[in-house]
Backbone as a printed PyTorch tensor [residue, N CA C, xyz], in Angstrom:
tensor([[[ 17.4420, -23.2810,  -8.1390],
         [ 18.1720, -22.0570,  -7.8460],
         [ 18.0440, -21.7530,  -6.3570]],

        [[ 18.9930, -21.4170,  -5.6520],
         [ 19.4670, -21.2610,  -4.5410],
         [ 18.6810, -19.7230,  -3.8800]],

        [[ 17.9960, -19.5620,  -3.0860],
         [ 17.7430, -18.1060,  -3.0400],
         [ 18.5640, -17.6960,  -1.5140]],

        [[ 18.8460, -16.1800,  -1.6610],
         [ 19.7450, -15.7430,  -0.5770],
         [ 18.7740, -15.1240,   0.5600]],

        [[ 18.9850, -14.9420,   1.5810],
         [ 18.1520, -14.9600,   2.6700],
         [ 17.1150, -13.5130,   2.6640]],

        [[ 17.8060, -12.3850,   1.8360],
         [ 17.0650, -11.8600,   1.1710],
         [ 16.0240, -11.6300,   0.5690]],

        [[ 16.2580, -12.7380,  -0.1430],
         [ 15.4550, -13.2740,  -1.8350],
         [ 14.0360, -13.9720,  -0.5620]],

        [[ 14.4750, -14.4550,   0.3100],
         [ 13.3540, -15.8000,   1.0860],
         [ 12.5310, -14.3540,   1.5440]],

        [[ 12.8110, -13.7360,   1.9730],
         [ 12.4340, -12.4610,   2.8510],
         [ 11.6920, -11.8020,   2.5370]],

        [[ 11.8760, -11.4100,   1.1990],
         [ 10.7320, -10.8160,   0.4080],
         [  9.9630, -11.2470,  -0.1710]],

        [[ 10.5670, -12.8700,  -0.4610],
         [  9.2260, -13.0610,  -1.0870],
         [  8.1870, -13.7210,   0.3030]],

        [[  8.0040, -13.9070,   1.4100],
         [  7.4470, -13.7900,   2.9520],
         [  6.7810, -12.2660,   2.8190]],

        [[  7.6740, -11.2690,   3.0090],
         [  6.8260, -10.0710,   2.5780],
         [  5.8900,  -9.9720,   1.7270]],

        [[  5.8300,  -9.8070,   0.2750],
         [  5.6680,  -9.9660,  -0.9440],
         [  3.9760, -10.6590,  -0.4560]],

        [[  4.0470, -11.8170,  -0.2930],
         [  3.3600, -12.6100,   0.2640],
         [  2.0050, -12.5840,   1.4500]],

        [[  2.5370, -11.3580,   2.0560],
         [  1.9480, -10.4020,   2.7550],
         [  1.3780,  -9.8620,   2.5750]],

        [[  2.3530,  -8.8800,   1.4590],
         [  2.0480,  -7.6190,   0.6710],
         [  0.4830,  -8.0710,  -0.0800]],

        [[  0.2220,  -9.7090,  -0.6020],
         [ -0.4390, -10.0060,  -1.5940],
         [ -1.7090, -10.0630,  -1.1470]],

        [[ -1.7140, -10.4100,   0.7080],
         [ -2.7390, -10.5200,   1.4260],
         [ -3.5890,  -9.4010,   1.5690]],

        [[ -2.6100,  -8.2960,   2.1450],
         [ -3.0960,  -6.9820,   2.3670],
         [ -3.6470,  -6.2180,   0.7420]],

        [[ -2.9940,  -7.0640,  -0.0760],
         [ -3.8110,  -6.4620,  -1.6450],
         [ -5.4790,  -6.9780,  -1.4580]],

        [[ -5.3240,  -8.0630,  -1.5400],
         [ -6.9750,  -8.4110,  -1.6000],
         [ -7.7990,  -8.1150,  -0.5250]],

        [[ -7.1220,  -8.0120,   0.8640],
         [ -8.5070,  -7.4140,   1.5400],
         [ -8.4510,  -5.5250,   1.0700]],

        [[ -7.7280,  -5.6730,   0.5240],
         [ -7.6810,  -3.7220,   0.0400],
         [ -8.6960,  -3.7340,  -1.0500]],

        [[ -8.3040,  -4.5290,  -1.7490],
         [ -9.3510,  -4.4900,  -3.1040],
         [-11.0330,  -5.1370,  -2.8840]],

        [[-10.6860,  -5.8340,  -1.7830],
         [-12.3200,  -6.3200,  -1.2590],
         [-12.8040,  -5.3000,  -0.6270]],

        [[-12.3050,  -4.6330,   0.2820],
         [-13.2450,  -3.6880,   0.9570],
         [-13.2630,  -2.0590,   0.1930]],

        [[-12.0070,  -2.0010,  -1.1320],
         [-12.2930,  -0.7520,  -1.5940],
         [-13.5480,  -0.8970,  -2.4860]],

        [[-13.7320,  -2.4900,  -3.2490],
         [-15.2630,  -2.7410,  -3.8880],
         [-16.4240,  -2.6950,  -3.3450]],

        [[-16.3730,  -3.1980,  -2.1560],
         [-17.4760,  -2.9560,  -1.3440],
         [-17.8570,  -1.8460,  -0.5420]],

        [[-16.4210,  -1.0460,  -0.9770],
         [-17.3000,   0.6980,  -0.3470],
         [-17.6130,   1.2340,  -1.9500]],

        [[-16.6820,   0.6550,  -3.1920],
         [-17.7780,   1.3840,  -4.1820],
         [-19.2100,   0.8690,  -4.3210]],

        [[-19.1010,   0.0040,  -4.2660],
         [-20.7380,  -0.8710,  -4.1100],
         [-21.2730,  -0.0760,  -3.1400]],

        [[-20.7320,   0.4270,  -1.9000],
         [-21.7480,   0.9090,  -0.9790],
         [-21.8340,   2.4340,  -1.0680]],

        [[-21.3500,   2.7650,  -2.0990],
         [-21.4090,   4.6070,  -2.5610],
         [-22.8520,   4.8770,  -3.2700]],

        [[-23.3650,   4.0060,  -3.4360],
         [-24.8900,   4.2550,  -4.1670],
         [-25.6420,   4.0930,  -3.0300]],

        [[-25.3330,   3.3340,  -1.7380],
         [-26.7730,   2.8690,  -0.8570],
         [-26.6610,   4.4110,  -0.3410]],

        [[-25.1430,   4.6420,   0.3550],
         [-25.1600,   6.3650,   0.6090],
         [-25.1600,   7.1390,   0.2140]],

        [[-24.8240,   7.4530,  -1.4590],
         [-25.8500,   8.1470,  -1.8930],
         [-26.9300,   8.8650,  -2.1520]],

        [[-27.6030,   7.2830,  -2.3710],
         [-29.2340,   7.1410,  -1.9120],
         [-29.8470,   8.2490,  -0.8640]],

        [[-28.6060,   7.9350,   0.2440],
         [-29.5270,   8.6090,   1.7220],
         [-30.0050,   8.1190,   2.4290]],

        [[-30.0430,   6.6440,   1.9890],
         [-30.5470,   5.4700,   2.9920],
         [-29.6210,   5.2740,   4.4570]],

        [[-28.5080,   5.7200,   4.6930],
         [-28.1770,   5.4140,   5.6750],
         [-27.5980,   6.4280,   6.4220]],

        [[-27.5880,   7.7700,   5.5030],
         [-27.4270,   9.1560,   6.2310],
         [-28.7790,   9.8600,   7.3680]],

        [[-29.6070,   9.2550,   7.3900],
         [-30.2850,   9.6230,   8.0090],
         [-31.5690,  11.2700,   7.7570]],

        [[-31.1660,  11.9720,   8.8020],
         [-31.8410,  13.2140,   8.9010],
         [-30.6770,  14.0970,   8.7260]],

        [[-30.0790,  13.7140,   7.5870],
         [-29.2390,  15.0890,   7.4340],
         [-29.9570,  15.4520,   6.0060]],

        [[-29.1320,  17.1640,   6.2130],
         [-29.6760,  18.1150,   4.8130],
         [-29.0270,  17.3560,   3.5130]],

        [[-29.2700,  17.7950,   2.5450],
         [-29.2510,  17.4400,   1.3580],
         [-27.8030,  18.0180,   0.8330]],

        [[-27.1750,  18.9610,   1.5140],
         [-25.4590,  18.8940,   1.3450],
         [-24.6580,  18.3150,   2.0630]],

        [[-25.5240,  17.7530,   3.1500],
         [-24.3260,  16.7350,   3.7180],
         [-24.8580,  15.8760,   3.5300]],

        [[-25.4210,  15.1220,   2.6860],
         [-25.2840,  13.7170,   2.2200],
         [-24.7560,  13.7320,   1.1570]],

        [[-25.0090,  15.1260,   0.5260],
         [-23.8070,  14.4680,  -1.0290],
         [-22.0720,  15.0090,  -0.6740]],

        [[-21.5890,  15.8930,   0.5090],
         [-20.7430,  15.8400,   0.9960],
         [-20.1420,  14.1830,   1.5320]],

        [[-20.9180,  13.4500,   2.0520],
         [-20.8810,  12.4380,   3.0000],
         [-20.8520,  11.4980,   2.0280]],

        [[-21.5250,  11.9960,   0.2830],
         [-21.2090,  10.7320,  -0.1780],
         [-19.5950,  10.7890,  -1.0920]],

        [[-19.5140,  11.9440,  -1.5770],
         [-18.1130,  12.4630,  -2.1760],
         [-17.1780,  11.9910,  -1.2580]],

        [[-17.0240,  12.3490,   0.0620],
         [-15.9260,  11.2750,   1.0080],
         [-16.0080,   9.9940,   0.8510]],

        [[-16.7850,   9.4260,   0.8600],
         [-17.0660,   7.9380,   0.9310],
         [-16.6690,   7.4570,  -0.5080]],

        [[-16.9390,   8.1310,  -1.7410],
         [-16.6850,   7.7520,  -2.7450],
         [-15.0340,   7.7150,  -3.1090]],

        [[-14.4560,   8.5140,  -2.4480],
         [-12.7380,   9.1180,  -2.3710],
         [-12.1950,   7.8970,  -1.5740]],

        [[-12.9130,   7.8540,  -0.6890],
         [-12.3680,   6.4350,   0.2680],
         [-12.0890,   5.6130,  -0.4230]],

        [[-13.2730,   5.2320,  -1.1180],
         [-13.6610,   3.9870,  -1.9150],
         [-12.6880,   3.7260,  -2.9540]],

        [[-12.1880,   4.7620,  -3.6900],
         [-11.0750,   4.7520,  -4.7410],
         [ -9.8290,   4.7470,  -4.1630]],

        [[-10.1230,   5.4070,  -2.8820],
         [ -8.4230,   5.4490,  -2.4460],
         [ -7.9460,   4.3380,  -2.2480]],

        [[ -8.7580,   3.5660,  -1.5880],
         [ -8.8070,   2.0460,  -1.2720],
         [ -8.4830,   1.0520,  -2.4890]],

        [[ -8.6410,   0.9810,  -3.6150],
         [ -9.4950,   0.4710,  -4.8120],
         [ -7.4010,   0.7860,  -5.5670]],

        [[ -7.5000,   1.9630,  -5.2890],
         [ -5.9680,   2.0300,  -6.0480],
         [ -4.8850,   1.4210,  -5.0120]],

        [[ -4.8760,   1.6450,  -3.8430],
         [ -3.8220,   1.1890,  -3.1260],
         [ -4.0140,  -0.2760,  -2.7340]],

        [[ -5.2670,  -1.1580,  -3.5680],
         [ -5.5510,  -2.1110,  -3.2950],
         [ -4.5060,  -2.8670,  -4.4650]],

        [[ -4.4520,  -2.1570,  -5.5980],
         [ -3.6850,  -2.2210,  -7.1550],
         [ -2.3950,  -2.1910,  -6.2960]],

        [[ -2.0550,  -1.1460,  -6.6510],
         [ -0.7150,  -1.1250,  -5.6600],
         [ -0.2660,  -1.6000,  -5.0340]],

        [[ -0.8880,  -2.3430,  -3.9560],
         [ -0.1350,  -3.5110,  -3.4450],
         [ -0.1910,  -4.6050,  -4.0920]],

        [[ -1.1000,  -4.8790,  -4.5540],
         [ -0.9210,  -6.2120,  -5.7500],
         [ -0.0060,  -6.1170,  -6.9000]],

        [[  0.8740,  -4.9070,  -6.8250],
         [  1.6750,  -4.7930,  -8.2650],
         [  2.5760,  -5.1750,  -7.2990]],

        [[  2.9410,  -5.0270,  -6.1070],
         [  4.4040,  -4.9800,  -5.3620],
         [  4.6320,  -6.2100,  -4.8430]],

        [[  3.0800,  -6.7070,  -4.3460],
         [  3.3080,  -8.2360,  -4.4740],
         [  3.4860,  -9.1980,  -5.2210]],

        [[  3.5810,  -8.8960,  -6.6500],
         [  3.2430,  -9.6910,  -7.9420],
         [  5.4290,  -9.2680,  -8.0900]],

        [[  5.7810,  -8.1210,  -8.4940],
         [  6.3890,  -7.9020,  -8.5090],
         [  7.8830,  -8.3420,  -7.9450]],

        [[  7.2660,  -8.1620,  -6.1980],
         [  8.0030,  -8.8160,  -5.2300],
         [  8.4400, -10.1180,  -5.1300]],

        [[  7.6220, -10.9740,  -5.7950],
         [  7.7020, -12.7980,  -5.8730],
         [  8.2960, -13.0870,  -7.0120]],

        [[  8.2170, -12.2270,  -8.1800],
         [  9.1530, -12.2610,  -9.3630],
         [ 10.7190, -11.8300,  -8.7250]],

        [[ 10.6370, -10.9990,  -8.1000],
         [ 11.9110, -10.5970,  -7.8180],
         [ 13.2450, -11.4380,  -6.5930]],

        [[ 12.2340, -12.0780,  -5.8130],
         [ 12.1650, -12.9650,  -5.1230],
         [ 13.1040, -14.3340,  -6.0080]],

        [[ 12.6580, -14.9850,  -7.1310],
         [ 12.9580, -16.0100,  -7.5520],
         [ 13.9590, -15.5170,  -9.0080]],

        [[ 14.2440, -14.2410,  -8.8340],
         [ 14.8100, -14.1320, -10.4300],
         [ 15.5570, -12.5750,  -9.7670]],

        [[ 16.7160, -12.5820,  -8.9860],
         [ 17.2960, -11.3130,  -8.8340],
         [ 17.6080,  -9.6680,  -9.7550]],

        [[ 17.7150, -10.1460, -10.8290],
         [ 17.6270,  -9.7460, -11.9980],
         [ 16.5320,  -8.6920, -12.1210]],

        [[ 15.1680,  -9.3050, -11.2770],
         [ 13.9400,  -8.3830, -11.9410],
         [ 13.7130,  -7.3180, -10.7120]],

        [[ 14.6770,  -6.9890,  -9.6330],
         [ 14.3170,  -6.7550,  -8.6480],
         [ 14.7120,  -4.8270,  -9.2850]],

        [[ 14.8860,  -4.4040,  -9.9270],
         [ 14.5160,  -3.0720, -10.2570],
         [ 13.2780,  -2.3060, -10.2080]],

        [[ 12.6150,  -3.2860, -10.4260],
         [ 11.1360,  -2.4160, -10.7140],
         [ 10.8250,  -2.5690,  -9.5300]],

        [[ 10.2410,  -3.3200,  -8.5340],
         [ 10.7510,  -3.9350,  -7.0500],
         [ 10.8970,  -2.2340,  -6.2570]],

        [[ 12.3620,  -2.3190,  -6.2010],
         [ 12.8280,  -1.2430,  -5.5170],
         [ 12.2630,   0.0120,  -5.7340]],

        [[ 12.0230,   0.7430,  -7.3650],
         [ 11.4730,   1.3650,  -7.6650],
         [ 10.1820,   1.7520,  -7.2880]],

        [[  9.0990,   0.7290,  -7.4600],
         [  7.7380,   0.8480,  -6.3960],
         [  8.2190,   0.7650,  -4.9160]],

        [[  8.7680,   0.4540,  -4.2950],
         [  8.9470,   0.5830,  -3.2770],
         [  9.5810,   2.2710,  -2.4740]],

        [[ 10.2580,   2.9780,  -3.2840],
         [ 11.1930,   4.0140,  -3.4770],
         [  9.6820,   5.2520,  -3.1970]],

        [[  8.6030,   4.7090,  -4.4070],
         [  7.2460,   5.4170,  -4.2940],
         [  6.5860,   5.3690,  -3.1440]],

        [[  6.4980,   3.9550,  -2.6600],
         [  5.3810,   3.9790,  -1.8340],
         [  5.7370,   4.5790,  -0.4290]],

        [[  7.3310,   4.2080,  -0.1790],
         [  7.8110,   5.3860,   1.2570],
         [  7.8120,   6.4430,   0.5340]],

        [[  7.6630,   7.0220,  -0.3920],
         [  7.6850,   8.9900,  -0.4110],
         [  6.0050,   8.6660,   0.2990]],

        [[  4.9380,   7.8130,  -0.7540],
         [  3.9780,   7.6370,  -0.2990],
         [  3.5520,   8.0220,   1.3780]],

        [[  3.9890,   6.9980,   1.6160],
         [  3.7220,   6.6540,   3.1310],
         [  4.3520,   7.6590,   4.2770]],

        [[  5.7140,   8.3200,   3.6590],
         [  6.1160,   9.4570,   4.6650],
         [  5.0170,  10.7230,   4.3050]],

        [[  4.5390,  11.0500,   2.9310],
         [  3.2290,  11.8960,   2.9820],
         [  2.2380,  11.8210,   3.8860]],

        [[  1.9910,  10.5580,   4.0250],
         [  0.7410,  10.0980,   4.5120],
         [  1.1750,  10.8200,   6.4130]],

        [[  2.2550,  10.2430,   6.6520],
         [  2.6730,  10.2980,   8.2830],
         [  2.5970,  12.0470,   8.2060]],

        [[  3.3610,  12.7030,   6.9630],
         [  3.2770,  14.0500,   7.3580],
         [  2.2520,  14.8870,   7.2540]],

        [[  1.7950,  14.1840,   6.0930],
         [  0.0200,  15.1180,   6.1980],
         [ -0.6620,  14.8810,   7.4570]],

        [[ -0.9590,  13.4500,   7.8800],
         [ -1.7790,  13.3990,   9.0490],
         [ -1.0640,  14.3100,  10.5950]],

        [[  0.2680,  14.2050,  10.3160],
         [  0.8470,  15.2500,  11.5660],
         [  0.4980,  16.6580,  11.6290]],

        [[  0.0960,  17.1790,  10.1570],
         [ -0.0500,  18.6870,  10.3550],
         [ -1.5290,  18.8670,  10.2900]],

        [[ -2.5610,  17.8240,   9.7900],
         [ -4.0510,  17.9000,   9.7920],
         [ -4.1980,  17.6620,  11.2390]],

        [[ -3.3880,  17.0080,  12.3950],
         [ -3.7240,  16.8150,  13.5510],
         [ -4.3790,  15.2040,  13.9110]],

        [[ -4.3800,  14.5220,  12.4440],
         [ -5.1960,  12.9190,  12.4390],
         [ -4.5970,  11.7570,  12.8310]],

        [[ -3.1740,  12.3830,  13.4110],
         [ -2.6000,  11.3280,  13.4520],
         [ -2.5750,  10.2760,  14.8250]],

        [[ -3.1430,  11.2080,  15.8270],
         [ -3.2590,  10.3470,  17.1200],
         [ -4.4300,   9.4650,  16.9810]],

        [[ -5.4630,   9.3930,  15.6070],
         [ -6.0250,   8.5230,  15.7240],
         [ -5.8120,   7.0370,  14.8710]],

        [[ -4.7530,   6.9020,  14.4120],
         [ -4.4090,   5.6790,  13.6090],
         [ -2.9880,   5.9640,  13.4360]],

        [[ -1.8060,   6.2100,  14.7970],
         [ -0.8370,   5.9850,  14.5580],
         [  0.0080,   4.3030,  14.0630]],

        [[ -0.6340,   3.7530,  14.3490],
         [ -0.1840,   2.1340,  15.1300],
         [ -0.4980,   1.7400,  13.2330]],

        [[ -1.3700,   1.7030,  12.5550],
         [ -1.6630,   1.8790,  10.6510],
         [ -0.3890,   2.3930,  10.2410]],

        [[ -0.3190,   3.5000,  10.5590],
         [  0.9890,   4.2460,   9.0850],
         [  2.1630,   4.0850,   9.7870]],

        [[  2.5040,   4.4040,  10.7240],
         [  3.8990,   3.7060,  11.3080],
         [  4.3030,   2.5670,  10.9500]],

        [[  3.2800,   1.5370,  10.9690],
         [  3.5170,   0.2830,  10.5260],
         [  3.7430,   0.2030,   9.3600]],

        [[  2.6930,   0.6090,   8.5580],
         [  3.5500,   1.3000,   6.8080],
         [  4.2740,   1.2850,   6.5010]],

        [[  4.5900,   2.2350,   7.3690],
         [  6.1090,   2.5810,   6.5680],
         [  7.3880,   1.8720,   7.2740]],

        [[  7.3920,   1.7410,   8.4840],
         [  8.3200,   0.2670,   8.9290],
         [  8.3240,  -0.8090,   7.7940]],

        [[  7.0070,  -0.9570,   7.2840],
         [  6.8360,  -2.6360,   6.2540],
         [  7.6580,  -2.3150,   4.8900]],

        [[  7.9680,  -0.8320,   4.7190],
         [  7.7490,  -0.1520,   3.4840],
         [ 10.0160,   0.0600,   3.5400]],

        [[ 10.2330,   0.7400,   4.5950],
         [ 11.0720,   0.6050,   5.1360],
         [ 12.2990,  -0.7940,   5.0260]],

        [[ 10.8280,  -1.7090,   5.6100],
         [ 12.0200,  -2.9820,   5.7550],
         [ 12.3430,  -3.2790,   4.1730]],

        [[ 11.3330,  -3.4300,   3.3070],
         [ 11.3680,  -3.7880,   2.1630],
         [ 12.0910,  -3.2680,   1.3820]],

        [[ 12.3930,  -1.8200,   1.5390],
         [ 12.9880,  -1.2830,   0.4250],
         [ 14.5730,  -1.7750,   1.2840]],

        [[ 14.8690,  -1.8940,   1.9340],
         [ 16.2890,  -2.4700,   2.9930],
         [ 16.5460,  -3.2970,   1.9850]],

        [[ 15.6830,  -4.8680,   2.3820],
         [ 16.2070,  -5.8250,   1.3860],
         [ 16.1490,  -5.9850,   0.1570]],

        [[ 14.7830,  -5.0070,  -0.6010],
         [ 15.7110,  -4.5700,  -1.6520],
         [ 16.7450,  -4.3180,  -2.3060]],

        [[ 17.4030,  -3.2090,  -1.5240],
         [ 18.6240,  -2.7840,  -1.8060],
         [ 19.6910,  -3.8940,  -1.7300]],

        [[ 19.4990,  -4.9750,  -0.4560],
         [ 20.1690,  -5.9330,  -0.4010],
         [ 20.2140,  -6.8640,  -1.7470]],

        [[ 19.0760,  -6.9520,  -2.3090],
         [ 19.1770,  -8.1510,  -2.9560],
         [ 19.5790,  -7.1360,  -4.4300]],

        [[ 19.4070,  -5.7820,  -5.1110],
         [ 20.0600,  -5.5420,  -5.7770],
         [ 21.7430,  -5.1900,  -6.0000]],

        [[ 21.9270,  -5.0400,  -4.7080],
         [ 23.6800,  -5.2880,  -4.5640],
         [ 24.3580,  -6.3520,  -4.5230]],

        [[ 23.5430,  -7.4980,  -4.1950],
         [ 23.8230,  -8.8520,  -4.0770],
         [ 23.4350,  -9.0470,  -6.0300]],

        [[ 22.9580,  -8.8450,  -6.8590],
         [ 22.6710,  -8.7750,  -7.7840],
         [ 24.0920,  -7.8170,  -8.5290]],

        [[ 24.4440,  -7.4310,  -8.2860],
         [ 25.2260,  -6.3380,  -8.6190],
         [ 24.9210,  -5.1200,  -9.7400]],

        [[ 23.9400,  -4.7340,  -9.4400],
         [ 22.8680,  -3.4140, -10.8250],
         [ 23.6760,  -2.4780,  -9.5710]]])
C-alpha cells in the first residue's frame, strides 16, 4: 500500500511522539520512585516539617503529571502509526490530537497569567507547534480519506 506524503509524515512524527513517550514515562517513574527518598526528608534538608511535605506533594504531582502525559503520548504514538498505514483509523488520531492542543494552549495560557512562562518558553511553544503540525496533517490525511 502506497502511503501519501501525509501518511509518511506522521508516521516520522508519531515516531517521535513514541520517543518523547518513553523518556516521559522513564523520568515520570523515576520521580515516583523518587517521591519516597523526598518524602523521607533525605534530601530536603533543614527545612520545617510543612515544607517537606509541601515539597513532597509537588514532587509527587510532577511525578504523575509526567507518568500521564507519558501515557498520552504513547497512545498518540501508537495511534499515530496505525493511522499512518491504514487511513481509515485516523479518527481517533485527530481526536487526541484536537485534546492535546486545547491541552497545550492551557498550558501556554495558564503559564502566561501565573507569570511562568519566561522560564520554559522554547518547551510549550514547541508543543504546541508539534501539536499544531500534527493535527494539520491530520486533517490532511482525513480529507484525503474522505470521513
Amino acid at each position: 500500500m502506497q502511503r501519501s506524503g501525509s501518511q509518511k509524515a506522521l508516521l516520522v512524527f508519531s515516531a517521535i511522539e513514541l520517543v518523547c513517550a518513553a523518556f516521559l514515562l522513564i523520568g515520570g517513574g523515576l520521580a515516583v520512585a523518587g517521591t519516597g527518598v523526598v518524602g523521607s526528608g533525605a534530601l530536603l534538608g533543614e527545612l520545617t516539617l510543612k515544607q517537606q511535605n509541601e515539597g513532597t506533594v509537588l514532587f509527587a504531582a510532577t511525578a504523575i503529571v509526567l507518568v500521564v502525559l507519558g501515557v498520552w503520548s504513547l497512545l498518540c504514538g501508537i495511534f499515530g502509526i496505525r493511522a499512518a498505514n491504514d487511513s481509515r483509523k485516523i479518527a481517533i488520531v485527530w481526536v487526541f490530537l484536537l485534546i492535546g492542543l486545547i491541552l497545550d494552549v492551557a498550558a501556554v495560557t495558564w503559564s502566561v497569567v501565573d507569570g511562568s512562562f519566561g522560564q520554559s518558553p522554547v518547551s510549550l511553544v514547541l508543543c504546541l507547534v508539534f501539536d499544531i503540525v500534527l493535527f494539520w496533517i491530520a486533517g490532511n490525511i482525513k480529507r484525503e480519506a474522505g470521513e
